[in-house]
Amino acid sequence: MSHLLSKNSLSKNSQQTGQTQTQLVTPKSANWRYVGFEAHQLKAGESITIETATDEVCAVILSGKANANTKLEAWKDIGDRMSVFDQKAPYSVYSPAQDEIHIEAITDVEVAFCKAPGKGGFKAKLISPEQCQYETRGVTSNTRHVCNILFGNEPADSLLVCEVITPSGGWSSYPPHKHDTDAAPAETQLEETYYHKIDPPQGFAFQRVYTDDRSIDETMAVEDGDLVMVPEGYHPVGVPHGYQSYYLNVMAGPSRNWIFHNDPDHEWIIERDKQR
C-alpha cells in the first residue's frame, strides 16, 4: 500500500463493536505540518464530540441529518442530502480553536472533520448550502462539479475545504497542477487530502501524485472511503467508465491562499479547451 494512501478503516467487526471512525490523519501521522482529517459513520442516535484544541475545525455533513452544537451555538436538523452524489451542497459547522463540535445523528450520518491550525479569529458558525459556491467547470471528459464549502466564500484562519464530483469516464484535478511552493503570487504551499467516495461503491478511481523530479511518483487505485495525502506534487484523478467519483478536499499551509502551478508538459490542454 502506498504511504500516500490511507485505506477505509471501518471493518465489519469494528461496526459491530461500535467504532464509528473510518479515517484519521494527523500532521504527525502524515509527516507534515498543517492538515488533519477524520471521517465517521454514525448510526441514528449515535453522537460524537470533537475537541478543537489548537485547531479550527470544519465538520462537513456528507450525508444524513443531524443536530450539531459547539460550546455556545446549536443547530437542529441540519443536512439535506442522503448521498454525496445528490449534487447538492452540504451543511457544515465551523468551530474555532479552543471549542468543540458535537454531532448527534438523526438518521444514519457520515461526517468529516477537517482540521488545520487555528488562531481563534472567527466565531463558530453554520455554513448552509446557500453559503457554498456550487459550479460546473471544464469541458467534455474534463467536466467536474465543484462545491466550495470553506473557500473564498467564507473566512477562516487557515482551512480551505471543497468537494468535487467527477462524472463517469472523466478526469479532475486535471490538467495536473501543484501547490507546494511558498512563492506567492506565482504559487502557494498547501498540503492536501482527498477523501474519496465512489458510485456505485464497489468501483474504484485512480489518482497519481508526482513531482517534477519524480522523487514522488505513485499511482493509486482508490476505493470508496479511501484517503489520499498530497504533501507535494501534481495530483490528477481519473474515473473508469460506469462509475462516478466524489472527493472532499482539505488544504492548509503557511497562508490561506490557493495559487496553483500547472504541469508545463500538459498545460497545452487548457489552451485547446478554450477553443471548445
PDB file of C-alpha atoms in Angstrom:
ATOM      1  CA  MET A   1       0.000   0.000   0.000  1.00  0.00           C
ATOM      2  CA  SER A   2       1.273   3.465  -0.896  1.00  0.00           C
ATOM      3  CA  HIS A   3       2.461   5.623   2.016  1.00  0.00           C
ATOM      4  CA  LEU A   4       0.250   8.351   0.487  1.00  0.00           C
ATOM      5  CA  LEU A   5      -2.898   6.194   0.670  1.00  0.00           C
ATOM      6  CA  SER A   6      -4.942   5.515   3.818  1.00  0.00           C
ATOM      7  CA  LYS A   7      -7.492   2.731   3.395  1.00  0.00           C
ATOM      8  CA  ASN A   8     -11.001   2.790   4.856  1.00  0.00           C
ATOM      9  CA  SER A   9     -10.553   1.530   8.435  1.00  0.00           C
ATOM     10  CA  LEU A  10     -14.175   0.609   9.270  1.00  0.00           C
ATOM     11  CA  SER A  11     -14.386  -3.178   9.037  1.00  0.00           C
ATOM     12  CA  LYS A  12     -17.485  -5.269   9.664  1.00  0.00           C
ATOM     13  CA  ASN A  13     -16.016  -6.207  13.044  1.00  0.00           C
ATOM     14  CA  SER A  14     -15.491  -2.573  14.064  1.00  0.00           C
ATOM     15  CA  GLN A  15     -19.056  -1.775  13.012  1.00  0.00           C
ATOM     16  CA  GLN A  16     -20.292  -4.487  15.370  1.00  0.00           C
ATOM     17  CA  THR A  17     -18.210  -3.114  18.261  1.00  0.00           C
ATOM     18  CA  GLY A  18     -19.483   0.440  17.812  1.00  0.00           C
ATOM     19  CA  GLN A  19     -16.427   2.044  16.214  1.00  0.00           C
ATOM     20  CA  THR A  20     -17.518   4.951  14.008  1.00  0.00           C
ATOM     21  CA  GLN A  21     -14.189   6.198  12.685  1.00  0.00           C
ATOM     22  CA  THR A  22     -13.269   5.344   9.096  1.00  0.00           C
ATOM     23  CA  GLN A  23     -10.290   7.678   8.631  1.00  0.00           C
ATOM     24  CA  LEU A  24      -7.854   9.506  10.901  1.00  0.00           C
ATOM     25  CA  VAL A  25      -4.878  11.505   9.654  1.00  0.00           C
ATOM     26  CA  THR A  26      -2.922  13.941  11.819  1.00  0.00           C
ATOM     27  CA  PRO A  27       0.025  16.167  10.915  1.00  0.00           C
ATOM     28  CA  LYS A  28       2.225  13.712  12.852  1.00  0.00           C
ATOM     29  CA  SER A  29       0.958  10.601  11.047  1.00  0.00           C
ATOM     30  CA  ALA A  30       1.207  12.338   7.654  1.00  0.00           C
ATOM     31  CA  ASN A  31       4.657  13.758   8.463  1.00  0.00           C
ATOM     32  CA  TRP A  32       3.597  17.290   7.628  1.00  0.00           C
ATOM     33  CA  ARG A  33       2.558  20.457   9.493  1.00  0.00           C
ATOM     34  CA  TYR A  34      -0.960  21.656   8.798  1.00  0.00           C
ATOM     35  CA  VAL A  35      -3.789  19.340   7.704  1.00  0.00           C
ATOM     36  CA  GLY A  36      -5.719  16.912   9.895  1.00  0.00           C
ATOM     37  CA  PHE A  37      -8.711  14.844   8.817  1.00  0.00           C
ATOM     38  CA  GLU A  38     -11.084  12.283  10.232  1.00  0.00           C
ATOM     39  CA  ALA A  39     -14.291  10.693   8.971  1.00  0.00           C
ATOM     40  CA  HIS A  40     -17.021   8.929  10.953  1.00  0.00           C
ATOM     41  CA  GLN A  41     -20.120   6.915  10.128  1.00  0.00           C
ATOM     42  CA  LEU A  42     -22.824   7.258  12.784  1.00  0.00           C
ATOM     43  CA  LYS A  43     -25.988   5.226  13.138  1.00  0.00           C
ATOM     44  CA  ALA A  44     -29.191   7.092  14.001  1.00  0.00           C
ATOM     45  CA  GLY A  45     -28.999   8.088  17.654  1.00  0.00           C
ATOM     46  CA  GLU A  46     -25.205   7.912  17.882  1.00  0.00           C
ATOM     47  CA  SER A  47     -23.144  11.001  18.596  1.00  0.00           C
ATOM     48  CA  ILE A  48     -19.556  12.216  18.605  1.00  0.00           C
ATOM     49  CA  THR A  49     -17.750  15.197  20.114  1.00  0.00           C
ATOM     50  CA  ILE A  50     -14.505  16.583  18.682  1.00  0.00           C
ATOM     51  CA  GLU A  51     -12.428  18.950  20.836  1.00  0.00           C
ATOM     52  CA  THR A  52     -10.787  21.532  18.595  1.00  0.00           C
ATOM     53  CA  ALA A  53      -7.799  22.285  20.897  1.00  0.00           C
ATOM     54  CA  THR A  54      -5.353  24.386  18.841  1.00  0.00           C
ATOM     55  CA  ASP A  55      -7.106  23.692  15.521  1.00  0.00           C
ATOM     56  CA  GLU A  56     -10.009  25.248  13.705  1.00  0.00           C
ATOM     57  CA  VAL A  57     -12.392  22.528  12.506  1.00  0.00           C
ATOM     58  CA  CYS A  58     -14.986  22.326   9.756  1.00  0.00           C
ATOM     59  CA  ALA A  59     -17.418  19.429  10.207  1.00  0.00           C
ATOM     60  CA  VAL A  60     -18.999  18.557   6.849  1.00  0.00           C
ATOM     61  CA  ILE A  61     -22.241  16.565   6.958  1.00  0.00           C
ATOM     62  CA  LEU A  62     -21.501  14.342   3.974  1.00  0.00           C
ATOM     63  CA  SER A  63     -24.845  12.535   4.152  1.00  0.00           C
ATOM     64  CA  GLY A  64     -27.791  12.253   6.504  1.00  0.00           C
ATOM     65  CA  LYS A  65     -29.442  14.568   9.041  1.00  0.00           C
ATOM     66  CA  ALA A  66     -28.029  15.619  12.398  1.00  0.00           C
ATOM     67  CA  ASN A  67     -28.172  18.016  15.303  1.00  0.00           C
ATOM     68  CA  ALA A  68     -24.964  19.925  15.946  1.00  0.00           C
ATOM     69  CA  ASN A  69     -23.584  22.221  18.603  1.00  0.00           C
ATOM     70  CA  THR A  70     -20.429  23.962  19.711  1.00  0.00           C
ATOM     71  CA  LYS A  71     -19.883  25.353  23.216  1.00  0.00           C
ATOM     72  CA  LEU A  72     -22.064  28.409  22.552  1.00  0.00           C
ATOM     73  CA  GLU A  73     -24.105  27.644  19.426  1.00  0.00           C
ATOM     74  CA  ALA A  74     -26.578  24.920  18.415  1.00  0.00           C
ATOM     75  CA  TRP A  75     -28.370  23.910  15.199  1.00  0.00           C
ATOM     76  CA  LYS A  76     -31.181  21.401  14.836  1.00  0.00           C
ATOM     77  CA  ASP A  77     -31.998  19.060  11.952  1.00  0.00           C
ATOM     78  CA  ILE A  78     -29.216  20.014   9.534  1.00  0.00           C
ATOM     79  CA  GLY A  79     -28.393  18.007   6.413  1.00  0.00           C
ATOM     80  CA  ASP A  80     -30.221  17.994   3.092  1.00  0.00           C
ATOM     81  CA  ARG A  81     -28.757  15.065   1.177  1.00  0.00           C
ATOM     82  CA  MET A  82     -28.669  11.320   1.694  1.00  0.00           C
ATOM     83  CA  SER A  83     -25.698  10.841  -0.633  1.00  0.00           C
ATOM     84  CA  VAL A  84     -22.672  12.922  -1.620  1.00  0.00           C
ATOM     85  CA  PHE A  85     -23.752  12.237  -5.227  1.00  0.00           C
ATOM     86  CA  ASP A  86     -27.042  14.150  -4.884  1.00  0.00           C
ATOM     87  CA  GLN A  87     -25.292  17.204  -6.425  1.00  0.00           C
ATOM     88  CA  LYS A  88     -26.414  19.386  -3.553  1.00  0.00           C
ATOM     89  CA  ALA A  89     -24.136  21.498  -1.395  1.00  0.00           C
ATOM     90  CA  PRO A  90     -23.742  20.173   2.166  1.00  0.00           C
ATOM     91  CA  TYR A  91     -24.384  21.644   5.592  1.00  0.00           C
ATOM     92  CA  SER A  92     -21.216  22.211   7.605  1.00  0.00           C
ATOM     93  CA  VAL A  93     -20.296  23.537  11.048  1.00  0.00           C
ATOM     94  CA  TYR A  94     -17.211  25.667  11.613  1.00  0.00           C
ATOM     95  CA  SER A  95     -15.619  25.899  15.044  1.00  0.00           C
ATOM     96  CA  PRO A  96     -12.566  27.922  16.102  1.00  0.00           C
ATOM     97  CA  ALA A  97      -9.703  26.721  18.302  1.00  0.00           C
ATOM     98  CA  GLN A  98     -10.445  26.036  21.989  1.00  0.00           C
ATOM     99  CA  ASP A  99     -14.005  24.971  21.226  1.00  0.00           C
ATOM    100  CA  GLU A 100     -15.772  21.721  20.318  1.00  0.00           C
ATOM    101  CA  ILE A 101     -18.170  20.260  17.759  1.00  0.00           C
ATOM    102  CA  HIS A 102     -20.822  17.775  18.858  1.00  0.00           C
ATOM    103  CA  ILE A 103     -22.752  15.853  16.189  1.00  0.00           C
ATOM    104  CA  GLU A 104     -25.850  13.796  17.031  1.00  0.00           C
ATOM    105  CA  ALA A 105     -27.185  11.631  14.202  1.00  0.00           C
ATOM    106  CA  ILE A 106     -30.925  11.843  13.474  1.00  0.00           C
ATOM    107  CA  THR A 107     -30.616   9.438  10.542  1.00  0.00           C
ATOM    108  CA  ASP A 108     -27.519   7.458   9.631  1.00  0.00           C
ATOM    109  CA  VAL A 109     -24.850  10.112   9.086  1.00  0.00           C
ATOM    110  CA  GLU A 110     -21.400  10.325   7.548  1.00  0.00           C
ATOM    111  CA  VAL A 111     -19.449  13.317   8.806  1.00  0.00           C
ATOM    112  CA  ALA A 112     -15.938  14.551   8.026  1.00  0.00           C
ATOM    113  CA  PHE A 113     -13.899  16.711  10.393  1.00  0.00           C
ATOM    114  CA  CYS A 114     -11.435  18.917   8.503  1.00  0.00           C
ATOM    115  CA  LYS A 115      -8.682  20.426  10.665  1.00  0.00           C
ATOM    116  CA  ALA A 116      -5.883  22.985  10.434  1.00  0.00           C
ATOM    117  CA  PRO A 117      -4.091  25.317  12.865  1.00  0.00           C
ATOM    118  CA  GLY A 118      -6.437  27.975  14.241  1.00  0.00           C
ATOM    119  CA  LYS A 119      -5.893  31.337  15.883  1.00  0.00           C
ATOM    120  CA  GLY A 120      -9.420  31.730  17.217  1.00  0.00           C
ATOM    121  CA  GLY A 121     -10.043  34.646  14.880  1.00  0.00           C
ATOM    122  CA  PHE A 122     -13.559  33.600  13.853  1.00  0.00           C
ATOM    123  CA  LYS A 123     -16.686  32.553  15.723  1.00  0.00           C
ATOM    124  CA  ALA A 124     -18.454  29.212  15.446  1.00  0.00           C
ATOM    125  CA  LYS A 125     -20.997  29.193  12.624  1.00  0.00           C
ATOM    126  CA  LEU A 126     -23.242  27.087  10.449  1.00  0.00           C
ATOM    127  CA  ILE A 127     -22.327  27.034   6.757  1.00  0.00           C
ATOM    128  CA  SER A 128     -25.562  26.366   4.885  1.00  0.00           C
ATOM    129  CA  PRO A 129     -25.828  25.133   1.277  1.00  0.00           C
ATOM    130  CA  GLU A 130     -26.834  28.672   0.240  1.00  0.00           C
ATOM    131  CA  GLN A 131     -23.481  29.977   1.507  1.00  0.00           C
ATOM    132  CA  CYS A 132     -21.487  27.480  -0.577  1.00  0.00           C
ATOM    133  CA  GLN A 133     -20.339  28.119  -4.144  1.00  0.00           C
ATOM    134  CA  TYR A 134     -21.518  25.314  -6.472  1.00  0.00           C
ATOM    135  CA  GLU A 135     -20.402  25.335 -10.095  1.00  0.00           C
ATOM    136  CA  THR A 136     -19.585  23.099 -13.054  1.00  0.00           C
ATOM    137  CA  ARG A 137     -16.160  23.513 -14.650  1.00  0.00           C
ATOM    138  CA  GLY A 138     -14.363  22.093 -17.664  1.00  0.00           C
ATOM    139  CA  VAL A 139     -15.462  20.559 -20.947  1.00  0.00           C
ATOM    140  CA  THR A 140     -16.048  17.048 -22.358  1.00  0.00           C
ATOM    141  CA  SER A 141     -14.152  14.417 -20.333  1.00  0.00           C
ATOM    142  CA  ASN A 142     -12.658  17.105 -18.079  1.00  0.00           C
ATOM    143  CA  THR A 143     -16.064  18.236 -16.762  1.00  0.00           C
ATOM    144  CA  ARG A 144     -16.407  18.271 -12.968  1.00  0.00           C
ATOM    145  CA  HIS A 145     -18.847  19.673 -10.426  1.00  0.00           C
ATOM    146  CA  VAL A 146     -17.183  21.744  -7.693  1.00  0.00           C
ATOM    147  CA  CYS A 147     -18.597  22.981  -4.394  1.00  0.00           C
ATOM    148  CA  ASN A 148     -16.614  25.450  -2.295  1.00  0.00           C
ATOM    149  CA  ILE A 149     -17.593  24.899   1.331  1.00  0.00           C
ATOM    150  CA  LEU A 150     -14.974  26.923   3.215  1.00  0.00           C
ATOM    151  CA  PHE A 151     -13.017  28.682   0.499  1.00  0.00           C
ATOM    152  CA  GLY A 152     -13.322  32.204  -0.886  1.00  0.00           C
ATOM    153  CA  ASN A 153     -16.986  32.114   0.108  1.00  0.00           C
ATOM    154  CA  GLU A 154     -16.258  32.038   3.874  1.00  0.00           C
ATOM    155  CA  PRO A 155     -13.382  33.357   6.035  1.00  0.00           C
ATOM    156  CA  ALA A 156     -11.181  31.158   8.227  1.00  0.00           C
ATOM    157  CA  ASP A 157      -7.709  31.200   9.754  1.00  0.00           C
ATOM    158  CA  SER A 158      -6.071  28.563   7.533  1.00  0.00           C
ATOM    159  CA  LEU A 159      -8.610  25.954   6.357  1.00  0.00           C
ATOM    160  CA  LEU A 160      -9.690  25.540   2.737  1.00  0.00           C
ATOM    161  CA  VAL A 161     -12.437  22.946   2.140  1.00  0.00           C
ATOM    162  CA  CYS A 162     -14.201  21.978  -1.100  1.00  0.00           C
ATOM    163  CA  GLU A 163     -15.717  18.928  -2.771  1.00  0.00           C
ATOM    164  CA  VAL A 164     -15.706  17.651  -6.351  1.00  0.00           C
ATOM    165  CA  ILE A 165     -17.831  15.182  -8.324  1.00  0.00           C
ATOM    166  CA  THR A 166     -16.219  13.708 -11.445  1.00  0.00           C
ATOM    167  CA  PRO A 167     -18.620  12.045 -13.929  1.00  0.00           C
ATOM    168  CA  SER A 168     -18.135   8.570 -15.363  1.00  0.00           C
ATOM    169  CA  GLY A 169     -15.089   8.271 -17.612  1.00  0.00           C
ATOM    170  CA  GLY A 170     -13.861  11.740 -16.653  1.00  0.00           C
ATOM    171  CA  TRP A 171     -10.855  13.462 -15.130  1.00  0.00           C
ATOM    172  CA  SER A 172     -10.475  16.147 -12.484  1.00  0.00           C
ATOM    173  CA  SER A 173      -7.631  17.974 -10.772  1.00  0.00           C
ATOM    174  CA  TYR A 174      -6.593  17.964 -14.408  1.00  0.00           C
ATOM    175  CA  PRO A 175      -4.572  19.093 -16.271  1.00  0.00           C
ATOM    176  CA  PRO A 176      -2.235  18.210 -13.398  1.00  0.00           C
ATOM    177  CA  HIS A 177      -1.431  21.079 -11.033  1.00  0.00           C
ATOM    178  CA  LYS A 178       0.511  21.522  -7.811  1.00  0.00           C
ATOM    179  CA  HIS A 179       0.677  23.961  -4.894  1.00  0.00           C
ATOM    180  CA  ASP A 180       3.778  23.001  -2.928  1.00  0.00           C
ATOM    181  CA  THR A 181       5.994  26.081  -3.154  1.00  0.00           C
ATOM    182  CA  ASP A 182       5.653  29.185  -0.969  1.00  0.00           C
ATOM    183  CA  ALA A 183       6.225  31.684  -3.801  1.00  0.00           C
ATOM    184  CA  ALA A 184       3.168  33.949  -3.984  1.00  0.00           C
ATOM    185  CA  PRO A 185       1.896  35.416  -6.236  1.00  0.00           C
ATOM    186  CA  ALA A 186       3.125  32.623  -8.544  1.00  0.00           C
ATOM    187  CA  GLU A 187       2.256  29.676  -6.274  1.00  0.00           C
ATOM    188  CA  THR A 188       1.384  28.899  -2.651  1.00  0.00           C
ATOM    189  CA  GLN A 189       2.279  25.966  -0.428  1.00  0.00           C
ATOM    190  CA  LEU A 190      -0.710  23.891   0.636  1.00  0.00           C
ATOM    191  CA  GLU A 191      -0.867  20.352   1.995  1.00  0.00           C
ATOM    192  CA  GLU A 192      -3.963  18.499   0.799  1.00  0.00           C
ATOM    193  CA  THR A 193      -6.079  15.443   1.486  1.00  0.00           C
ATOM    194  CA  TYR A 194      -8.548  13.730  -0.875  1.00  0.00           C
ATOM    195  CA  TYR A 195     -11.347  11.756   0.796  1.00  0.00           C
ATOM    196  CA  HIS A 196     -12.803   9.544  -1.936  1.00  0.00           C
ATOM    197  CA  LYS A 197     -16.310   8.132  -2.417  1.00  0.00           C
ATOM    198  CA  ILE A 198     -17.334   6.024  -5.433  1.00  0.00           C
ATOM    199  CA  ASP A 199     -20.766   5.460  -7.034  1.00  0.00           C
ATOM    200  CA  PRO A 200     -21.611   2.573  -7.151  1.00  0.00           C
ATOM    201  CA  PRO A 201     -19.445   1.909  -4.083  1.00  0.00           C
ATOM    202  CA  GLN A 202     -17.813  -1.298  -5.384  1.00  0.00           C
ATOM    203  CA  GLY A 203     -15.970   0.755  -8.011  1.00  0.00           C
ATOM    204  CA  PHE A 204     -12.625   2.500  -7.972  1.00  0.00           C
ATOM    205  CA  ALA A 205     -10.789   5.510  -9.379  1.00  0.00           C
ATOM    206  CA  PHE A 206      -7.143   6.296  -9.996  1.00  0.00           C
ATOM    207  CA  GLN A 207      -5.041   9.084  -8.550  1.00  0.00           C
ATOM    208  CA  ARG A 208      -1.443   9.857  -9.404  1.00  0.00           C
ATOM    209  CA  VAL A 209       0.805  12.006  -7.176  1.00  0.00           C
ATOM    210  CA  TYR A 210       4.126  13.006  -8.733  1.00  0.00           C
ATOM    211  CA  THR A 211       6.780  15.722  -8.554  1.00  0.00           C
ATOM    212  CA  ASP A 212       8.849  17.282 -11.334  1.00  0.00           C
ATOM    213  CA  ASP A 213      11.935  15.329 -10.295  1.00  0.00           C
ATOM    214  CA  ARG A 214       9.851  12.138  -9.706  1.00  0.00           C
ATOM    215  CA  SER A 215      11.104  11.855  -6.122  1.00  0.00           C
ATOM    216  CA  ILE A 216       7.411  11.145  -5.572  1.00  0.00           C
ATOM    217  CA  ASP A 217       5.653   9.239  -8.353  1.00  0.00           C
ATOM    218  CA  GLU A 218       2.834   6.996  -7.159  1.00  0.00           C
ATOM    219  CA  THR A 219      -0.364   5.911  -8.908  1.00  0.00           C
ATOM    220  CA  MET A 220      -3.065   4.559  -6.616  1.00  0.00           C
ATOM    221  CA  ALA A 221      -6.294   2.658  -7.154  1.00  0.00           C
ATOM    222  CA  VAL A 222      -8.637   4.352  -4.670  1.00  0.00           C
ATOM    223  CA  GLU A 223     -11.825   2.764  -3.423  1.00  0.00           C
ATOM    224  CA  ASP A 224     -14.860   4.035  -1.543  1.00  0.00           C
ATOM    225  CA  GLY A 225     -13.757   5.650   1.733  1.00  0.00           C
ATOM    226  CA  ASP A 226     -10.032   5.822   0.940  1.00  0.00           C
ATOM    227  CA  LEU A 227      -7.951   8.914   1.684  1.00  0.00           C
ATOM    228  CA  VAL A 228      -5.026  10.180  -0.407  1.00  0.00           C
ATOM    229  CA  MET A 229      -2.443  12.523   1.116  1.00  0.00           C
ATOM    230  CA  VAL A 230      -0.747  15.066  -1.141  1.00  0.00           C
ATOM    231  CA  PRO A 231       2.266  16.590   0.623  1.00  0.00           C
ATOM    232  CA  GLU A 232       3.607  17.983  -2.658  1.00  0.00           C
ATOM    233  CA  GLY A 233       3.435  17.461  -6.388  1.00  0.00           C
ATOM    234  CA  TYR A 234       0.784  17.138  -9.081  1.00  0.00           C
ATOM    235  CA  HIS A 235      -2.291  15.033  -8.253  1.00  0.00           C
ATOM    236  CA  PRO A 236      -4.813  14.253 -11.074  1.00  0.00           C
ATOM    237  CA  VAL A 237      -7.793  11.891 -10.671  1.00  0.00           C
ATOM    238  CA  GLY A 238      -9.292   9.614 -13.347  1.00  0.00           C
ATOM    239  CA  VAL A 239     -12.591   7.705 -13.160  1.00  0.00           C
ATOM    240  CA  PRO A 240     -13.382   4.495 -15.120  1.00  0.00           C
ATOM    241  CA  HIS A 241     -16.454   4.185 -17.314  1.00  0.00           C
ATOM    242  CA  GLY A 242     -19.576   3.227 -15.364  1.00  0.00           C
ATOM    243  CA  TYR A 243     -18.600   4.907 -12.104  1.00  0.00           C
ATOM    244  CA  GLN A 244     -18.537   8.438 -10.784  1.00  0.00           C
ATOM    245  CA  SER A 245     -16.169   9.856  -8.207  1.00  0.00           C
ATOM    246  CA  TYR A 246     -16.599  12.226  -5.278  1.00  0.00           C
ATOM    247  CA  TYR A 247     -13.826  13.636  -3.141  1.00  0.00           C
ATOM    248  CA  LEU A 248     -13.640  16.078  -0.273  1.00  0.00           C
ATOM    249  CA  ASN A 249     -10.519  18.246  -0.368  1.00  0.00           C
ATOM    250  CA  VAL A 250      -8.896  19.783   2.700  1.00  0.00           C
ATOM    251  CA  MET A 251      -5.993  22.188   2.241  1.00  0.00           C
ATOM    252  CA  ALA A 252      -3.874  24.322   4.550  1.00  0.00           C
ATOM    253  CA  GLY A 253      -0.427  25.873   4.570  1.00  0.00           C
ATOM    254  CA  PRO A 254       1.579  28.929   5.614  1.00  0.00           C
ATOM    255  CA  SER A 255      -1.041  31.258   4.112  1.00  0.00           C
ATOM    256  CA  ARG A 256      -4.723  30.769   3.274  1.00  0.00           C
ATOM    257  CA  ASN A 257      -4.359  31.383  -0.436  1.00  0.00           C
ATOM    258  CA  TRP A 258      -4.846  28.825  -3.235  1.00  0.00           C
ATOM    259  CA  ILE A 259      -2.495  29.602  -6.111  1.00  0.00           C
ATOM    260  CA  PHE A 260      -1.563  26.562  -8.198  1.00  0.00           C
ATOM    261  CA  HIS A 261       1.016  25.816 -10.885  1.00  0.00           C
ATOM    262  CA  ASN A 262       0.136  23.621 -13.871  1.00  0.00           C
ATOM    263  CA  ASP A 263       2.449  20.888 -15.109  1.00  0.00           C
ATOM    264  CA  PRO A 264       4.117  22.583 -18.132  1.00  0.00           C
ATOM    265  CA  ASP A 265       4.035  19.320 -20.090  1.00  0.00           C
ATOM    266  CA  HIS A 266       0.238  19.311 -20.037  1.00  0.00           C
ATOM    267  CA  GLU A 267      -0.657  22.994 -19.928  1.00  0.00           C
ATOM    268  CA  TRP A 268      -1.404  22.973 -23.667  1.00  0.00           C
ATOM    269  CA  ILE A 269      -4.662  21.178 -22.855  1.00  0.00           C
ATOM    270  CA  ILE A 270      -6.004  24.339 -21.194  1.00  0.00           C
ATOM    271  CA  GLU A 271      -5.449  26.406 -24.322  1.00  0.00           C
ATOM    272  CA  ARG A 272      -7.022  23.727 -26.528  1.00  0.00           C
ATOM    273  CA  ASP A 273     -10.100  23.539 -24.298  1.00  0.00           C
ATOM    274  CA  LYS A 274     -10.612  27.310 -24.581  1.00  0.00           C
ATOM    275  CA  GLN A 275     -11.408  26.752 -28.253  1.00  0.00           C
ATOM    276  CA  ARG A 276     -14.253  24.322 -27.488  1.00  0.00           C
TER     277      ARG A 276
END
